[in-house]
Amino acid sequence: VGPRVYGCPELPERGGANPNYELEVSQIKTGVVQALLDQEMTFADFDAIVSGGANGVDRVAIGQSYEDPYLAQSIATEQMPGRRPIICFADWDKFGNYAGMRRNRTIMDIATHIVAFLPPHIRSIGTVEMVKMIKRHNAKVGVESPYYKHLTVIGNDVDVSSTENHVAL
């Protein structure tokens, strides 16, 4: 999970192509692999990669849909060929502004291991709230619980008690 503008090929609000696109994609792919290595795991230990179908980090992980041309270049296709990723779409029409958080909750419920990207120069309210939700969940269930979610935060970590959103320093 991560910001929609990190690893996004186009940044319309900034006037077109993302000049850091290739570097960001490389950082995302390397970060996910390193997170698994830190847990002494590989992609073979998982049934599928789960993501939210949004732009940015989600697109690098699995694409925005099963028809998305970026799926062919995604982490899921490269690392788990022949296995279909799980895309948890946000239903903005049905749930309005809460759709993103509902999607994030679904991702958390499905996933056993979560890698969150919080680059220090990018504000991402949804990613911050996702990390807080996972940490609150883990505090309730405890490390020994089979429902514990293994979380790796790449970038600025989040203080669960803070009410502030993640902003660039």
XYZ file of C-alpha atoms in Angstrom:
169
model
C 0.000 0.000 0.000
C 1.127 3.564 -0.508
C 0.546 6.967 -2.071
C -1.156 7.223 -5.438
C 1.520 9.566 -6.768
C 4.492 7.381 -5.771
C 5.307 5.029 -8.641
C 2.714 6.709 -10.846
C 3.789 7.211 -14.492
C 1.709 10.354 -14.996
C 1.241 13.286 -12.627
C -1.418 15.462 -14.287
C -1.457 17.900 -11.360
C 2.252 18.501 -12.021
C 1.941 18.790 -15.773
C 2.495 15.317 -17.198
C 5.026 12.539 -16.869
C 6.563 11.684 -13.505
C 10.316 12.332 -13.908
C 11.042 9.934 -11.002
C 8.812 7.118 -12.237
C 11.508 4.510 -13.005
C 13.364 5.228 -9.746
C 10.153 5.005 -7.682
C 9.104 1.718 -9.331
C 12.550 0.312 -8.591
C 12.323 1.482 -4.967
C 8.889 -0.113 -4.555
C 9.973 -3.438 -6.042
C 13.206 -3.493 -4.029
C 11.341 -2.499 -0.859
C 8.845 -5.341 -1.148
C 11.589 -7.908 -1.779
C 13.629 -6.568 1.155
C 10.583 -6.662 3.441
C 10.149 -10.345 2.630
C 13.844 -11.076 3.135
C 13.674 -9.355 6.528
C 10.909 -11.825 7.450
C 12.961 -14.694 5.981
C 10.273 -15.246 3.365
C 9.895 -15.266 -0.410
C 6.941 -14.815 -2.749
C 6.586 -18.617 -2.799
C 5.333 -18.397 0.807
C 2.165 -16.596 -0.337
C -0.956 -17.507 -2.280
C -1.377 -14.077 -3.895
C -0.495 -10.423 -3.742
C -3.330 -8.195 -2.529
C -3.661 -4.502 -3.342
C -6.214 -1.767 -3.806
C -6.273 -1.166 -7.546
C -5.368 2.507 -7.176
C -2.704 4.455 -9.015
C 0.880 4.523 -7.734
C 2.076 1.766 -5.388
C -0.998 -0.411 -6.037
C -0.408 -0.218 -9.791
C 3.241 -1.235 -9.372
C 2.161 -4.149 -7.152
C -0.610 -5.605 -9.308
C -2.010 -3.080 -11.755
C -5.272 -1.190 -11.465
C -7.391 -3.937 -13.015
C -6.982 -7.352 -14.585
C -6.949 -5.601 -17.996
C -4.399 -2.932 -16.999
C -1.286 -3.079 -19.225
C 0.802 -2.354 -16.102
C -0.214 -5.780 -14.743
C 2.331 -7.324 -17.135
C 5.125 -5.279 -15.474
C 3.797 -5.630 -11.942
C 5.414 -7.276 -8.950
C 2.644 -9.891 -9.018
C 3.336 -10.921 -12.607
C 7.120 -10.823 -12.218
C 7.289 -12.657 -8.903
C 4.211 -14.894 -8.995
C 3.595 -15.826 -12.649
C 0.452 -17.849 -13.155
C -1.104 -16.665 -9.884
C -3.873 -14.134 -10.102
C -3.484 -11.152 -7.747
C -6.368 -9.979 -5.584
C -7.588 -6.462 -6.329
C -9.756 -4.873 -3.649
C -11.493 -2.049 -5.465
C -12.973 0.945 -3.658
C -16.656 1.415 -4.519
C -16.750 5.220 -4.557
C -20.306 5.329 -5.983
C -21.720 3.180 -3.193
C -19.654 4.355 -0.197
C -18.572 7.891 -1.161
C -15.676 9.313 0.849
C -15.501 6.180 3.035
C -14.843 3.843 0.106
C -11.056 4.084 0.419
C -11.065 3.221 4.101
C -13.457 0.304 3.511
C -11.130 -0.973 0.796
C -8.146 -0.607 3.133
C -9.981 -2.569 5.819
C -10.664 -5.347 3.314
C -6.977 -5.451 2.368
C -6.017 -5.635 6.034
C -8.531 -8.422 6.669
C -7.208 -10.501 3.750
C -3.460 -9.899 4.012
C -1.089 -11.541 6.460
C 1.923 -9.350 5.573
C 1.633 -5.704 4.575
C 4.265 -3.394 3.135
C 3.382 0.299 3.422
C 5.311 3.009 1.584
C 5.387 6.428 3.238
C 7.989 8.488 1.366
C 8.926 11.532 3.472
C 8.166 14.007 0.669
C 4.629 12.771 -0.089
C 1.442 13.286 1.912
C -0.805 10.230 1.973
C -3.723 10.333 4.377
C -5.081 6.942 3.282
C -1.767 5.152 3.719
C -1.215 6.745 7.131
C -4.680 5.662 8.255
C -4.035 2.152 6.931
C -0.819 1.882 8.977
C -2.603 3.203 12.081
C -5.458 0.728 11.574
C -3.018 -2.198 11.324
C -1.080 -1.084 14.410
C -4.284 -0.679 16.447
C -5.441 -4.111 15.278
C -2.092 -5.683 16.217
C -2.173 -4.036 19.656
C -5.562 -5.671 20.302
C -4.766 -9.180 19.084
C -1.116 -9.438 20.189
C 1.939 -10.879 18.474
C 1.071 -14.482 19.331
C -2.328 -14.269 17.633
C -2.868 -15.986 14.271
C -4.615 -12.733 13.260
C -1.504 -10.594 13.808
C -0.605 -8.607 10.659
C 3.100 -8.383 9.832
C 3.682 -4.755 8.876
C 6.740 -3.217 7.246
C 6.754 0.567 6.830
C 9.191 1.929 4.278
C 9.780 5.639 4.777
C 8.414 7.664 7.679
C 6.711 5.473 10.268
C 3.481 6.569 11.933
C 2.693 7.204 15.595
C -0.672 5.575 16.282
C -1.516 8.044 19.028
C -0.991 11.027 16.731
C -4.056 12.684 15.248
C -1.953 14.481 12.662
C -1.784 13.280 9.081
C 1.519 12.375 7.509
C 3.102 15.432 5.933
C 6.461 16.173 4.398
C 9.125 17.274 6.875
